[in-house]
Amino acid sequence: MAPVSRILVAAFAMAILALPMAELGYVGAMPIHHPLLPKPDHAGFASVNGLKIWYGIYNPKGPDPVILLHGGLGSSVDWRNQIPALVGKHKVIVADSRGQGRSTRAGQPISYDLMMGDVLALMDHLKIKKAAFAGWSDGGIIALDIAIHHPDRISKLFTYGANFSPEGLIPDPSATAMSTLRIEMASLVDEHAETVRDVTEMWNEEPDFTPEQLGSIHIPTMIADGAHEEAIKPEHTRELAEMIPGAELAILPNVGHSGLLEDPADFNKLLVGFLDGTSRAPAENADLSSAQAAPTPSVSTRATETTTELAP
């Protein structure tokens, strides 16, 4: 199998190394904002599955909890632009995946199922029975895993830039790109080299969700991505939305894989509208290709095969 897209690995490797990506130029179509992660009302480490998982909580007494899951080789800082948009109406929880951000790994393996188990154990630790999930890339895959195997723990599902199979990744044309990047990462920060290696290898083998598994998801779901996606094939995103009963497909027109960082305003309008049930408004019929060219965020529904623009 061809190695996964180098741009995906590079973007997330920069995140784990805590480099200010705005200084590195552009990702996708727009410059990336880089404010600091808002200070949580409560933060700590949960001892789960032999690991220390870092978490932060905003508006701890708020209703309708939302758990934000970051991208692979990233951290909770990925969601820095979305937290302020959500805390007014929600209790917001962020967490760093095993071996990433501030969470430990303790020599344990990495897989989507194991990271799903960490999230569920964290929910138990925080006494959260059920929550809405928003996941970017790997975080979206973990959220899909929860929706499939633990539907009683998830109320709504929002994914951005997620794939259900390695076949959905855009292959890198260079056969040596992955090994070269691993050497570069190891030379920059030795303690993260093993995690970078294992996560990128995981991307070549996982996830492996079947149509039957995805068809078992029966909660409000939005599958979102950017029209300038660099890592996931557009047809793969459409197929993912079509396999989940009643799922909405949303394409942000001006961004790529890192849409939550590239254009926080449009991304937040989409996410908040979905979570709060305010994203629908009448619009003309359109398909995915026309949605990608549209000047405003669009949402298409599988049931009616129409496209609706977000309410202003």
PDB file of C-alpha atoms in Angstrom:
ATOM      1  CA  MET A   1       0.000   0.000   0.000  1.00  0.00           C
ATOM      2  CA  ALA A   2       1.264   3.460  -0.813  1.00  0.00           C
ATOM      3  CA  PRO A   3       2.347   5.580   2.168  1.00  0.00           C
ATOM      4  CA  VAL A   4      -0.168   8.057   3.517  1.00  0.00           C
ATOM      5  CA  SER A   5      -0.123  11.659   2.375  1.00  0.00           C
ATOM      6  CA  ARG A   6       2.978  13.493   3.537  1.00  0.00           C
ATOM      7  CA  ILE A   7       1.098  16.749   4.007  1.00  0.00           C
ATOM      8  CA  LEU A   8      -1.124  15.028   6.587  1.00  0.00           C
ATOM      9  CA  VAL A   9       1.854  13.633   8.484  1.00  0.00           C
ATOM     10  CA  ALA A  10       3.749  16.909   8.322  1.00  0.00           C
ATOM     11  CA  ALA A  11       0.815  18.978   9.573  1.00  0.00           C
ATOM     12  CA  PHE A  12       0.187  16.771  12.567  1.00  0.00           C
ATOM     13  CA  ALA A  13       3.875  16.201  13.312  1.00  0.00           C
ATOM     14  CA  MET A  14       4.268  19.955  13.582  1.00  0.00           C
ATOM     15  CA  ALA A  15       1.397  19.994  16.067  1.00  0.00           C
ATOM     16  CA  ILE A  16       3.003  17.463  18.391  1.00  0.00           C
ATOM     17  CA  LEU A  17       6.283  19.363  18.234  1.00  0.00           C
ATOM     18  CA  ALA A  18       4.366  22.477  19.350  1.00  0.00           C
ATOM     19  CA  LEU A  19       5.739  24.585  16.505  1.00  0.00           C
ATOM     20  CA  PRO A  20       3.778  27.759  15.673  1.00  0.00           C
ATOM     21  CA  MET A  21       2.405  26.613  12.311  1.00  0.00           C
ATOM     22  CA  ALA A  22       1.502  30.163  11.294  1.00  0.00           C
ATOM     23  CA  GLU A  23       5.232  30.810  10.988  1.00  0.00           C
ATOM     24  CA  LEU A  24       5.556  27.863   8.619  1.00  0.00           C
ATOM     25  CA  GLY A  25       3.342  29.430   5.946  1.00  0.00           C
ATOM     26  CA  TYR A  26      -0.058  28.097   4.886  1.00  0.00           C
ATOM     27  CA  VAL A  27      -2.005  24.882   5.227  1.00  0.00           C
ATOM     28  CA  GLY A  28      -4.823  24.601   2.696  1.00  0.00           C
ATOM     29  CA  ALA A  29      -6.245  27.814   1.286  1.00  0.00           C
ATOM     30  CA  MET A  30      -6.026  30.227   4.228  1.00  0.00           C
ATOM     31  CA  PRO A  31      -3.455  31.210   6.884  1.00  0.00           C
ATOM     32  CA  ILE A  32      -3.705  29.472  10.241  1.00  0.00           C
ATOM     33  CA  HIS A  33      -4.538  31.381  13.441  1.00  0.00           C
ATOM     34  CA  HIS A  34      -2.506  30.373  16.460  1.00  0.00           C
ATOM     35  CA  PRO A  35      -3.920  31.779  19.730  1.00  0.00           C
ATOM     36  CA  LEU A  36      -3.144  29.919  22.940  1.00  0.00           C
ATOM     37  CA  LEU A  37      -5.517  27.275  24.202  1.00  0.00           C
ATOM     38  CA  PRO A  38      -8.048  28.996  26.479  1.00  0.00           C
ATOM     39  CA  LYS A  39      -7.420  28.216  30.133  1.00  0.00           C
ATOM     40  CA  PRO A  40      -9.803  25.450  31.296  1.00  0.00           C
ATOM     41  CA  ASP A  41     -11.998  25.925  34.346  1.00  0.00           C
ATOM     42  CA  HIS A  42     -10.658  22.578  35.491  1.00  0.00           C
ATOM     43  CA  ALA A  43      -7.827  20.441  34.150  1.00  0.00           C
ATOM     44  CA  GLY A  44      -5.933  17.379  35.262  1.00  0.00           C
ATOM     45  CA  PHE A  45      -4.751  13.871  34.498  1.00  0.00           C
ATOM     46  CA  ALA A  46      -7.050  10.860  34.627  1.00  0.00           C
ATOM     47  CA  SER A  47      -5.405   7.535  35.447  1.00  0.00           C
ATOM     48  CA  VAL A  48      -7.028   5.223  32.903  1.00  0.00           C
ATOM     49  CA  ASN A  49      -5.859   2.016  31.256  1.00  0.00           C
ATOM     50  CA  GLY A  50      -2.408   2.346  32.813  1.00  0.00           C
ATOM     51  CA  LEU A  51      -1.955   5.834  31.335  1.00  0.00           C
ATOM     52  CA  LYS A  52      -2.221   9.456  32.395  1.00  0.00           C
ATOM     53  CA  ILE A  53      -4.706  11.146  30.065  1.00  0.00           C
ATOM     54  CA  TRP A  54      -4.719  14.941  30.209  1.00  0.00           C
ATOM     55  CA  TYR A  55      -8.101  16.659  30.020  1.00  0.00           C
ATOM     56  CA  GLY A  56      -9.571  20.122  30.338  1.00  0.00           C
ATOM     57  CA  ILE A  57     -13.143  21.167  31.158  1.00  0.00           C
ATOM     58  CA  TYR A  58     -14.843  24.443  30.253  1.00  0.00           C
ATOM     59  CA  ASN A  59     -18.158  25.596  31.746  1.00  0.00           C
ATOM     60  CA  PRO A  60     -18.251  22.534  34.037  1.00  0.00           C
ATOM     61  CA  LYS A  61     -21.819  23.216  35.196  1.00  0.00           C
ATOM     62  CA  GLY A  62     -23.076  23.778  31.660  1.00  0.00           C
ATOM     63  CA  PRO A  63     -25.618  21.569  29.890  1.00  0.00           C
ATOM     64  CA  ASP A  64     -25.256  19.276  26.887  1.00  0.00           C
ATOM     65  CA  PRO A  65     -21.613  18.144  27.192  1.00  0.00           C
ATOM     66  CA  VAL A  66     -19.484  18.177  24.047  1.00  0.00           C
ATOM     67  CA  ILE A  67     -16.219  16.237  23.795  1.00  0.00           C
ATOM     68  CA  LEU A  68     -13.678  17.526  21.265  1.00  0.00           C
ATOM     69  CA  LEU A  69     -11.183  14.965  19.914  1.00  0.00           C
ATOM     70  CA  HIS A  70      -8.046  16.246  18.191  1.00  0.00           C
ATOM     71  CA  GLY A  71      -6.234  15.032  15.088  1.00  0.00           C
ATOM     72  CA  GLY A  72      -3.463  12.449  14.992  1.00  0.00           C
ATOM     73  CA  LEU A  73      -0.100  13.623  16.365  1.00  0.00           C
ATOM     74  CA  GLY A  74      -1.854  16.734  17.613  1.00  0.00           C
ATOM     75  CA  SER A  75      -3.287  17.850  20.946  1.00  0.00           C
ATOM     76  CA  SER A  76      -6.228  19.660  22.490  1.00  0.00           C
ATOM     77  CA  VAL A  77      -4.682  22.897  21.239  1.00  0.00           C
ATOM     78  CA  ASP A  78      -6.148  21.931  17.851  1.00  0.00           C
ATOM     79  CA  TRP A  79      -9.537  23.094  19.188  1.00  0.00           C
ATOM     80  CA  ARG A  80      -8.392  26.467  20.548  1.00  0.00           C
ATOM     81  CA  ASN A  81     -10.572  28.433  18.114  1.00  0.00           C
ATOM     82  CA  GLN A  82     -13.741  26.408  18.724  1.00  0.00           C
ATOM     83  CA  ILE A  83     -13.877  26.337  22.524  1.00  0.00           C
ATOM     84  CA  PRO A  84     -14.993  29.990  22.928  1.00  0.00           C
ATOM     85  CA  ALA A  85     -17.798  29.419  20.414  1.00  0.00           C
ATOM     86  CA  LEU A  86     -19.161  26.440  22.355  1.00  0.00           C
ATOM     87  CA  VAL A  87     -18.850  27.306  26.050  1.00  0.00           C
ATOM     88  CA  GLY A  88     -21.884  29.591  26.106  1.00  0.00           C
ATOM     89  CA  LYS A  89     -24.297  26.685  25.625  1.00  0.00           C
ATOM     90  CA  HIS A  90     -22.271  23.595  26.457  1.00  0.00           C
ATOM     91  CA  LYS A  91     -20.008  21.917  28.934  1.00  0.00           C
ATOM     92  CA  VAL A  92     -16.889  21.396  26.803  1.00  0.00           C
ATOM     93  CA  ILE A  93     -14.298  18.686  27.378  1.00  0.00           C
ATOM     94  CA  VAL A  94     -10.978  18.368  25.571  1.00  0.00           C
ATOM     95  CA  ALA A  95      -8.435  15.587  26.028  1.00  0.00           C
ATOM     96  CA  ASP A  96      -5.050  14.597  24.639  1.00  0.00           C
ATOM     97  CA  SER A  97      -4.874  11.113  23.102  1.00  0.00           C
ATOM     98  CA  ARG A  98      -2.386   8.563  24.439  1.00  0.00           C
ATOM     99  CA  GLY A  99       1.214   9.474  23.695  1.00  0.00           C
ATOM    100  CA  GLN A 100       0.189  12.857  22.299  1.00  0.00           C
ATOM    101  CA  GLY A 101       0.001  16.314  23.798  1.00  0.00           C
ATOM    102  CA  ARG A 102       0.395  15.986  27.554  1.00  0.00           C
ATOM    103  CA  SER A 103      -0.887  12.409  27.850  1.00  0.00           C
ATOM    104  CA  THR A 104       1.475   9.528  28.531  1.00  0.00           C
ATOM    105  CA  ARG A 105       1.880   6.324  26.570  1.00  0.00           C
ATOM    106  CA  ALA A 106       3.961   4.134  28.919  1.00  0.00           C
ATOM    107  CA  GLY A 107       5.185   1.937  26.082  1.00  0.00           C
ATOM    108  CA  GLN A 108       1.672   0.812  25.193  1.00  0.00           C
ATOM    109  CA  PRO A 109       0.502   0.315  21.591  1.00  0.00           C
ATOM    110  CA  ILE A 110      -1.624   2.820  19.688  1.00  0.00           C
ATOM    111  CA  SER A 111      -4.825   1.986  17.826  1.00  0.00           C
ATOM    112  CA  TYR A 112      -8.210   3.598  17.302  1.00  0.00           C
ATOM    113  CA  ASP A 113      -9.907   0.991  19.495  1.00  0.00           C
ATOM    114  CA  LEU A 114      -7.443   1.636  22.328  1.00  0.00           C
ATOM    115  CA  MET A 115      -7.898   5.402  22.055  1.00  0.00           C
ATOM    116  CA  MET A 116     -11.665   4.857  22.057  1.00  0.00           C
ATOM    117  CA  GLY A 117     -11.253   2.911  25.292  1.00  0.00           C
ATOM    118  CA  ASP A 118      -9.281   5.791  26.788  1.00  0.00           C
ATOM    119  CA  VAL A 119     -12.060   8.259  25.940  1.00  0.00           C
ATOM    120  CA  LEU A 120     -14.746   6.031  27.444  1.00  0.00           C
ATOM    121  CA  ALA A 121     -12.659   5.533  30.588  1.00  0.00           C
ATOM    122  CA  LEU A 122     -12.185   9.299  30.829  1.00  0.00           C
ATOM    123  CA  MET A 123     -15.949   9.765  30.564  1.00  0.00           C
ATOM    124  CA  ASP A 124     -16.389   7.316  33.424  1.00  0.00           C
ATOM    125  CA  HIS A 125     -13.733   9.171  35.432  1.00  0.00           C
ATOM    126  CA  LEU A 126     -15.583  12.449  34.873  1.00  0.00           C
ATOM    127  CA  LYS A 127     -18.987  10.820  35.450  1.00  0.00           C
ATOM    128  CA  ILE A 128     -20.240  11.749  31.984  1.00  0.00           C
ATOM    129  CA  LYS A 129     -22.770   9.168  30.819  1.00  0.00           C
ATOM    130  CA  LYS A 130     -23.378  10.584  27.359  1.00  0.00           C
ATOM    131  CA  ALA A 131     -22.039  13.427  25.229  1.00  0.00           C
ATOM    132  CA  ALA A 132     -21.977  14.897  21.757  1.00  0.00           C
ATOM    133  CA  PHE A 133     -18.678  14.328  19.961  1.00  0.00           C
ATOM    134  CA  ALA A 134     -16.803  16.486  17.483  1.00  0.00           C
ATOM    135  CA  GLY A 135     -13.663  14.941  16.032  1.00  0.00           C
ATOM    136  CA  TRP A 136     -11.076  16.162  13.567  1.00  0.00           C
ATOM    137  CA  SER A 137      -9.335  13.523  11.411  1.00  0.00           C
ATOM    138  CA  ASP A 138      -8.159  10.836  13.880  1.00  0.00           C
ATOM    139  CA  GLY A 139     -10.525  12.341  16.440  1.00  0.00           C
ATOM    140  CA  GLY A 140     -13.394  11.853  14.013  1.00  0.00           C
ATOM    141  CA  ILE A 141     -12.393   8.221  13.530  1.00  0.00           C
ATOM    142  CA  ILE A 142     -12.391   7.666  17.293  1.00  0.00           C
ATOM    143  CA  ALA A 143     -15.842   9.270  17.486  1.00  0.00           C
ATOM    144  CA  LEU A 144     -17.088   6.973  14.696  1.00  0.00           C
ATOM    145  CA  ASP A 145     -15.698   4.018  16.654  1.00  0.00           C
ATOM    146  CA  ILE A 146     -17.668   5.100  19.717  1.00  0.00           C
ATOM    147  CA  ALA A 147     -20.854   5.587  17.697  1.00  0.00           C
ATOM    148  CA  ILE A 148     -20.518   2.065  16.289  1.00  0.00           C
ATOM    149  CA  HIS A 149     -19.537   0.154  19.414  1.00  0.00           C
ATOM    150  CA  HIS A 150     -20.956   2.281  22.250  1.00  0.00           C
ATOM    151  CA  PRO A 151     -24.004   4.124  20.877  1.00  0.00           C
ATOM    152  CA  ASP A 152     -25.328   4.625  24.401  1.00  0.00           C
ATOM    153  CA  ARG A 153     -22.450   7.044  25.142  1.00  0.00           C
ATOM    154  CA  ILE A 154     -22.890   9.429  22.217  1.00  0.00           C
ATOM    155  CA  SER A 155     -25.794  11.797  21.448  1.00  0.00           C
ATOM    156  CA  LYS A 156     -24.531  13.551  18.297  1.00  0.00           C
ATOM    157  CA  LEU A 157     -21.624  12.920  15.934  1.00  0.00           C
ATOM    158  CA  PHE A 158     -19.639  15.547  14.008  1.00  0.00           C
ATOM    159  CA  THR A 159     -16.553  14.546  12.039  1.00  0.00           C
ATOM    160  CA  TYR A 160     -14.229  16.663   9.933  1.00  0.00           C
ATOM    161  CA  GLY A 161     -11.604  15.176   7.619  1.00  0.00           C
ATOM    162  CA  ALA A 162     -12.168  11.598   8.800  1.00  0.00           C
ATOM    163  CA  ASN A 163     -11.818   8.399   6.773  1.00  0.00           C
ATOM    164  CA  PHE A 164     -13.383   4.982   7.368  1.00  0.00           C
ATOM    165  CA  SER A 165     -10.644   3.033   5.550  1.00  0.00           C
ATOM    166  CA  PRO A 166      -7.004   3.619   4.541  1.00  0.00           C
ATOM    167  CA  GLU A 167      -8.232   3.376   0.952  1.00  0.00           C
ATOM    168  CA  GLY A 168      -9.735   6.824   1.427  1.00  0.00           C
ATOM    169  CA  LEU A 169      -6.341   8.463   1.895  1.00  0.00           C
ATOM    170  CA  ILE A 170      -4.739  10.320  -0.976  1.00  0.00           C
ATOM    171  CA  PRO A 171      -1.470   8.421  -1.608  1.00  0.00           C
ATOM    172  CA  ASP A 172       1.839  10.226  -1.570  1.00  0.00           C
ATOM    173  CA  PRO A 173       3.571  10.059  -4.974  1.00  0.00           C
ATOM    174  CA  SER A 174       6.962   9.647  -3.330  1.00  0.00           C
ATOM    175  CA  ALA A 175       7.725   6.126  -2.118  1.00  0.00           C
ATOM    176  CA  THR A 176      10.353   7.479   0.279  1.00  0.00           C
ATOM    177  CA  ALA A 177       8.393  10.368   1.773  1.00  0.00           C
ATOM    178  CA  MET A 178       7.368   8.553   4.939  1.00  0.00           C
ATOM    179  CA  SER A 179      10.789   7.201   5.857  1.00  0.00           C
ATOM    180  CA  THR A 180      12.369  10.585   5.145  1.00  0.00           C
ATOM    181  CA  LEU A 181       9.847  12.383   7.342  1.00  0.00           C
ATOM    182  CA  ARG A 182      10.380   9.909  10.179  1.00  0.00           C
ATOM    183  CA  ILE A 183      14.092  10.685  10.126  1.00  0.00           C
ATOM    184  CA  GLU A 184      13.346  14.409  10.170  1.00  0.00           C
ATOM    185  CA  MET A 185      10.970  14.060  13.110  1.00  0.00           C
ATOM    186  CA  ALA A 186      13.364  11.854  15.089  1.00  0.00           C
ATOM    187  CA  SER A 187      16.153  14.365  14.627  1.00  0.00           C
ATOM    188  CA  LEU A 188      13.935  17.154  15.949  1.00  0.00           C
ATOM    189  CA  VAL A 189      12.595  15.451  19.049  1.00  0.00           C
ATOM    190  CA  ASP A 190      13.692  11.935  19.947  1.00  0.00           C
ATOM    191  CA  GLU A 191      11.044  11.254  22.591  1.00  0.00           C
ATOM    192  CA  HIS A 192       8.237  11.581  20.038  1.00  0.00           C
ATOM    193  CA  ALA A 193       9.885   9.567  17.254  1.00  0.00           C
ATOM    194  CA  GLU A 194       8.295   6.274  18.334  1.00  0.00           C
ATOM    195  CA  THR A 195       4.820   7.788  18.516  1.00  0.00           C
ATOM    196  CA  VAL A 196       5.226   9.464  15.115  1.00  0.00           C
ATOM    197  CA  ARG A 197       6.327   6.127  13.650  1.00  0.00           C
ATOM    198  CA  ASP A 198       3.539   4.086  15.224  1.00  0.00           C
ATOM    199  CA  VAL A 199       0.759   6.544  14.400  1.00  0.00           C
ATOM    200  CA  THR A 200       1.813   6.861  10.760  1.00  0.00           C
ATOM    201  CA  GLU A 201       1.963   3.068  10.500  1.00  0.00           C
ATOM    202  CA  MET A 202      -1.526   2.885  12.034  1.00  0.00           C
ATOM    203  CA  TRP A 203      -2.792   5.195   9.287  1.00  0.00           C
ATOM    204  CA  ASN A 204      -1.743   2.608   6.696  1.00  0.00           C
ATOM    205  CA  GLU A 205      -3.795  -0.154   8.368  1.00  0.00           C
ATOM    206  CA  GLU A 206      -6.685   1.525  10.178  1.00  0.00           C
ATOM    207  CA  PRO A 207      -9.540   2.242  10.446  1.00  0.00           C
ATOM    208  CA  ASP A 208     -11.446  -0.593   8.797  1.00  0.00           C
ATOM    209  CA  PHE A 209     -15.122   0.180   9.345  1.00  0.00           C
ATOM    210  CA  THR A 210     -17.565  -1.876   7.284  1.00  0.00           C
ATOM    211  CA  PRO A 211     -20.729  -0.585   5.587  1.00  0.00           C
ATOM    212  CA  GLU A 212     -22.727  -2.665   8.080  1.00  0.00           C
ATOM    213  CA  GLN A 213     -21.003  -1.014  11.033  1.00  0.00           C
ATOM    214  CA  LEU A 214     -21.478   2.489   9.661  1.00  0.00           C
ATOM    215  CA  GLY A 215     -25.071   1.653   8.792  1.00  0.00           C
ATOM    216  CA  SER A 216     -25.697   0.849  12.451  1.00  0.00           C
ATOM    217  CA  ILE A 217     -25.194   4.497  13.467  1.00  0.00           C
ATOM    218  CA  HIS A 218     -28.583   6.046  14.222  1.00  0.00           C
ATOM    219  CA  ILE A 219     -27.810   9.369  15.880  1.00  0.00           C
ATOM    220  CA  PRO A 220     -27.727  12.879  14.380  1.00  0.00           C
ATOM    221  CA  THR A 221     -24.535  12.905  12.301  1.00  0.00           C
ATOM    222  CA  MET A 222     -22.667  15.433  10.207  1.00  0.00           C
ATOM    223  CA  ILE A 223     -19.748  14.383   8.002  1.00  0.00           C
ATOM    224  CA  ALA A 224     -17.769  17.503   7.099  1.00  0.00           C
ATOM    225  CA  ASP A 225     -14.629  18.332   5.152  1.00  0.00           C
ATOM    226  CA  GLY A 226     -12.982  21.079   3.126  1.00  0.00           C
ATOM    227  CA  ALA A 227     -13.186  21.543  -0.629  1.00  0.00           C
ATOM    228  CA  HIS A 228      -9.382  21.763  -0.704  1.00  0.00           C
ATOM    229  CA  GLU A 229      -8.832  18.574   1.327  1.00  0.00           C
ATOM    230  CA  GLU A 230      -5.241  17.370   0.930  1.00  0.00           C
ATOM    231  CA  ALA A 231      -5.422  13.978   2.637  1.00  0.00           C
ATOM    232  CA  ILE A 232      -8.857  12.397   2.089  1.00  0.00           C
ATOM    233  CA  LYS A 233     -10.404  11.620  -1.304  1.00  0.00           C
ATOM    234  CA  PRO A 234     -13.603  13.676  -1.839  1.00  0.00           C
ATOM    235  CA  GLU A 235     -15.545  10.621  -3.012  1.00  0.00           C
ATOM    236  CA  HIS A 236     -14.534   8.808   0.177  1.00  0.00           C
ATOM    237  CA  THR A 237     -16.077  11.550   2.311  1.00  0.00           C
ATOM    238  CA  ARG A 238     -19.295  11.362   0.304  1.00  0.00           C
ATOM    239  CA  GLU A 239     -19.359   7.574   0.645  1.00  0.00           C
ATOM    240  CA  LEU A 240     -18.914   7.852   4.408  1.00  0.00           C
ATOM    241  CA  ALA A 241     -21.900  10.185   4.670  1.00  0.00           C
ATOM    242  CA  GLU A 242     -24.016   7.952   2.437  1.00  0.00           C
ATOM    243  CA  MET A 243     -23.382   4.858   4.563  1.00  0.00           C
ATOM    244  CA  ILE A 244     -24.632   6.477   7.790  1.00  0.00           C
ATOM    245  CA  PRO A 245     -28.455   6.663   7.818  1.00  0.00           C
ATOM    246  CA  GLY A 246     -29.647  10.264   7.681  1.00  0.00           C
ATOM    247  CA  ALA A 247     -26.143  11.746   7.895  1.00  0.00           C
ATOM    248  CA  GLU A 248     -25.584  15.271   6.589  1.00  0.00           C
ATOM    249  CA  LEU A 249     -22.643  16.024   4.298  1.00  0.00           C
ATOM    250  CA  ALA A 250     -21.037  19.461   4.687  1.00  0.00           C
ATOM    251  CA  ILE A 251     -18.239  20.937   2.573  1.00  0.00           C
ATOM    252  CA  LEU A 252     -16.477  24.153   3.594  1.00  0.00           C
ATOM    253  CA  PRO A 253     -15.469  25.862   0.328  1.00  0.00           C
ATOM    254  CA  ASN A 254     -12.325  27.793   1.268  1.00  0.00           C
ATOM    255  CA  VAL A 255     -10.317  25.327   3.356  1.00  0.00           C
ATOM    256  CA  GLY A 256      -8.545  21.983   3.359  1.00  0.00           C
ATOM    257  CA  HIS A 257      -7.847  19.263   5.919  1.00  0.00           C
ATOM    258  CA  SER A 258      -7.169  21.781   8.704  1.00  0.00           C
ATOM    259  CA  GLY A 259     -10.392  23.734   8.272  1.00  0.00           C
ATOM    260  CA  LEU A 260     -10.922  24.294  11.991  1.00  0.00           C
ATOM    261  CA  LEU A 261      -7.630  26.231  12.033  1.00  0.00           C
ATOM    262  CA  GLU A 262      -7.737  27.768   8.560  1.00  0.00           C
ATOM    263  CA  ASP A 263     -11.159  29.434   8.796  1.00  0.00           C
ATOM    264  CA  PRO A 264     -12.476  29.202  12.366  1.00  0.00           C
ATOM    265  CA  ALA A 265     -15.463  31.463  11.674  1.00  0.00           C
ATOM    266  CA  ASP A 266     -16.998  29.265   8.970  1.00  0.00           C
ATOM    267  CA  PHE A 267     -16.035  26.079  10.793  1.00  0.00           C
ATOM    268  CA  ASN A 268     -17.599  27.296  14.038  1.00  0.00           C
ATOM    269  CA  LYS A 269     -20.798  28.331  12.275  1.00  0.00           C
ATOM    270  CA  LEU A 270     -21.057  24.816  10.876  1.00  0.00           C
ATOM    271  CA  LEU A 271     -20.222  23.036  14.143  1.00  0.00           C
ATOM    272  CA  VAL A 272     -22.360  25.204  16.417  1.00  0.00           C
ATOM    273  CA  GLY A 273     -25.255  25.095  13.968  1.00  0.00           C
ATOM    274  CA  PHE A 274     -25.164  21.311  13.903  1.00  0.00           C
ATOM    275  CA  LEU A 275     -24.885  20.885  17.666  1.00  0.00           C
ATOM    276  CA  ASP A 276     -27.625  23.424  18.368  1.00  0.00           C
ATOM    277  CA  GLY A 277     -29.884  22.393  15.475  1.00  0.00           C
ATOM    278  CA  THR A 278     -29.794  25.772  13.721  1.00  0.00           C
ATOM    279  CA  SER A 279     -27.791  24.991  10.569  1.00  0.00           C
ATOM    280  CA  ARG A 280     -30.647  24.399   8.129  1.00  0.00           C
ATOM    281  CA  ALA A 281     -32.128  26.983   5.731  1.00  0.00           C
ATOM    282  CA  PRO A 282     -33.790  26.677   2.290  1.00  0.00           C
ATOM    283  CA  ALA A 283     -31.441  26.605  -0.698  1.00  0.00           C
ATOM    284  CA  GLU A 284     -31.168  25.424  -4.268  1.00  0.00           C
ATOM    285  CA  ASN A 285     -30.430  21.823  -5.200  1.00  0.00           C
ATOM    286  CA  ALA A 286     -26.757  20.985  -5.722  1.00  0.00           C
ATOM    287  CA  ASP A 287     -24.358  18.065  -5.702  1.00  0.00           C
ATOM    288  CA  LEU A 288     -21.051  17.673  -3.867  1.00  0.00           C
ATOM    289  CA  SER A 289     -18.949  19.127  -6.677  1.00  0.00           C
ATOM    290  CA  SER A 290     -21.011  22.310  -6.816  1.00  0.00           C
ATOM    291  CA  ALA A 291     -20.971  22.543  -3.038  1.00  0.00           C
ATOM    292  CA  GLN A 292     -17.170  22.556  -3.160  1.00  0.00           C
ATOM    293  CA  ALA A 293     -17.249  25.571  -5.454  1.00  0.00           C
ATOM    294  CA  ALA A 294     -19.893  27.479  -3.517  1.00  0.00           C
ATOM    295  CA  PRO A 295     -18.886  30.728  -1.761  1.00  0.00           C
ATOM    296  CA  THR A 296     -20.630  29.778   1.508  1.00  0.00           C
ATOM    297  CA  PRO A 297     -20.606  26.645   3.668  1.00  0.00           C
ATOM    298  CA  SER A 298     -23.090  24.063   2.418  1.00  0.00           C
ATOM    299  CA  VAL A 299     -24.859  21.091   3.897  1.00  0.00           C
ATOM    300  CA  SER A 300     -26.353  18.318   1.785  1.00  0.00           C
ATOM    301  CA  THR A 301     -28.673  15.663   3.142  1.00  0.00           C
ATOM    302  CA  ARG A 302     -28.629  12.092   1.933  1.00  0.00           C
ATOM    303  CA  ALA A 303     -32.383  11.658   2.233  1.00  0.00           C
ATOM    304  CA  THR A 304     -33.362  14.485  -0.122  1.00  0.00           C
ATOM    305  CA  GLU A 305     -30.135  14.940  -2.090  1.00  0.00           C
ATOM    306  CA  THR A 306     -30.430  18.699  -1.715  1.00  0.00           C
ATOM    307  CA  THR A 307     -27.990  21.292  -0.492  1.00  0.00           C
ATOM    308  CA  THR A 308     -28.813  23.844   2.180  1.00  0.00           C
ATOM    309  CA  GLU A 309     -26.798  26.897   3.088  1.00  0.00           C
ATOM    310  CA  LEU A 310     -26.079  27.737   6.685  1.00  0.00           C
ATOM    311  CA  ALA A 311     -28.252  30.401   8.214  1.00  0.00           C
ATOM    312  CA  PRO A 312     -26.314  33.656   8.708  1.00  0.00           C
TER     313      PRO A 312
END
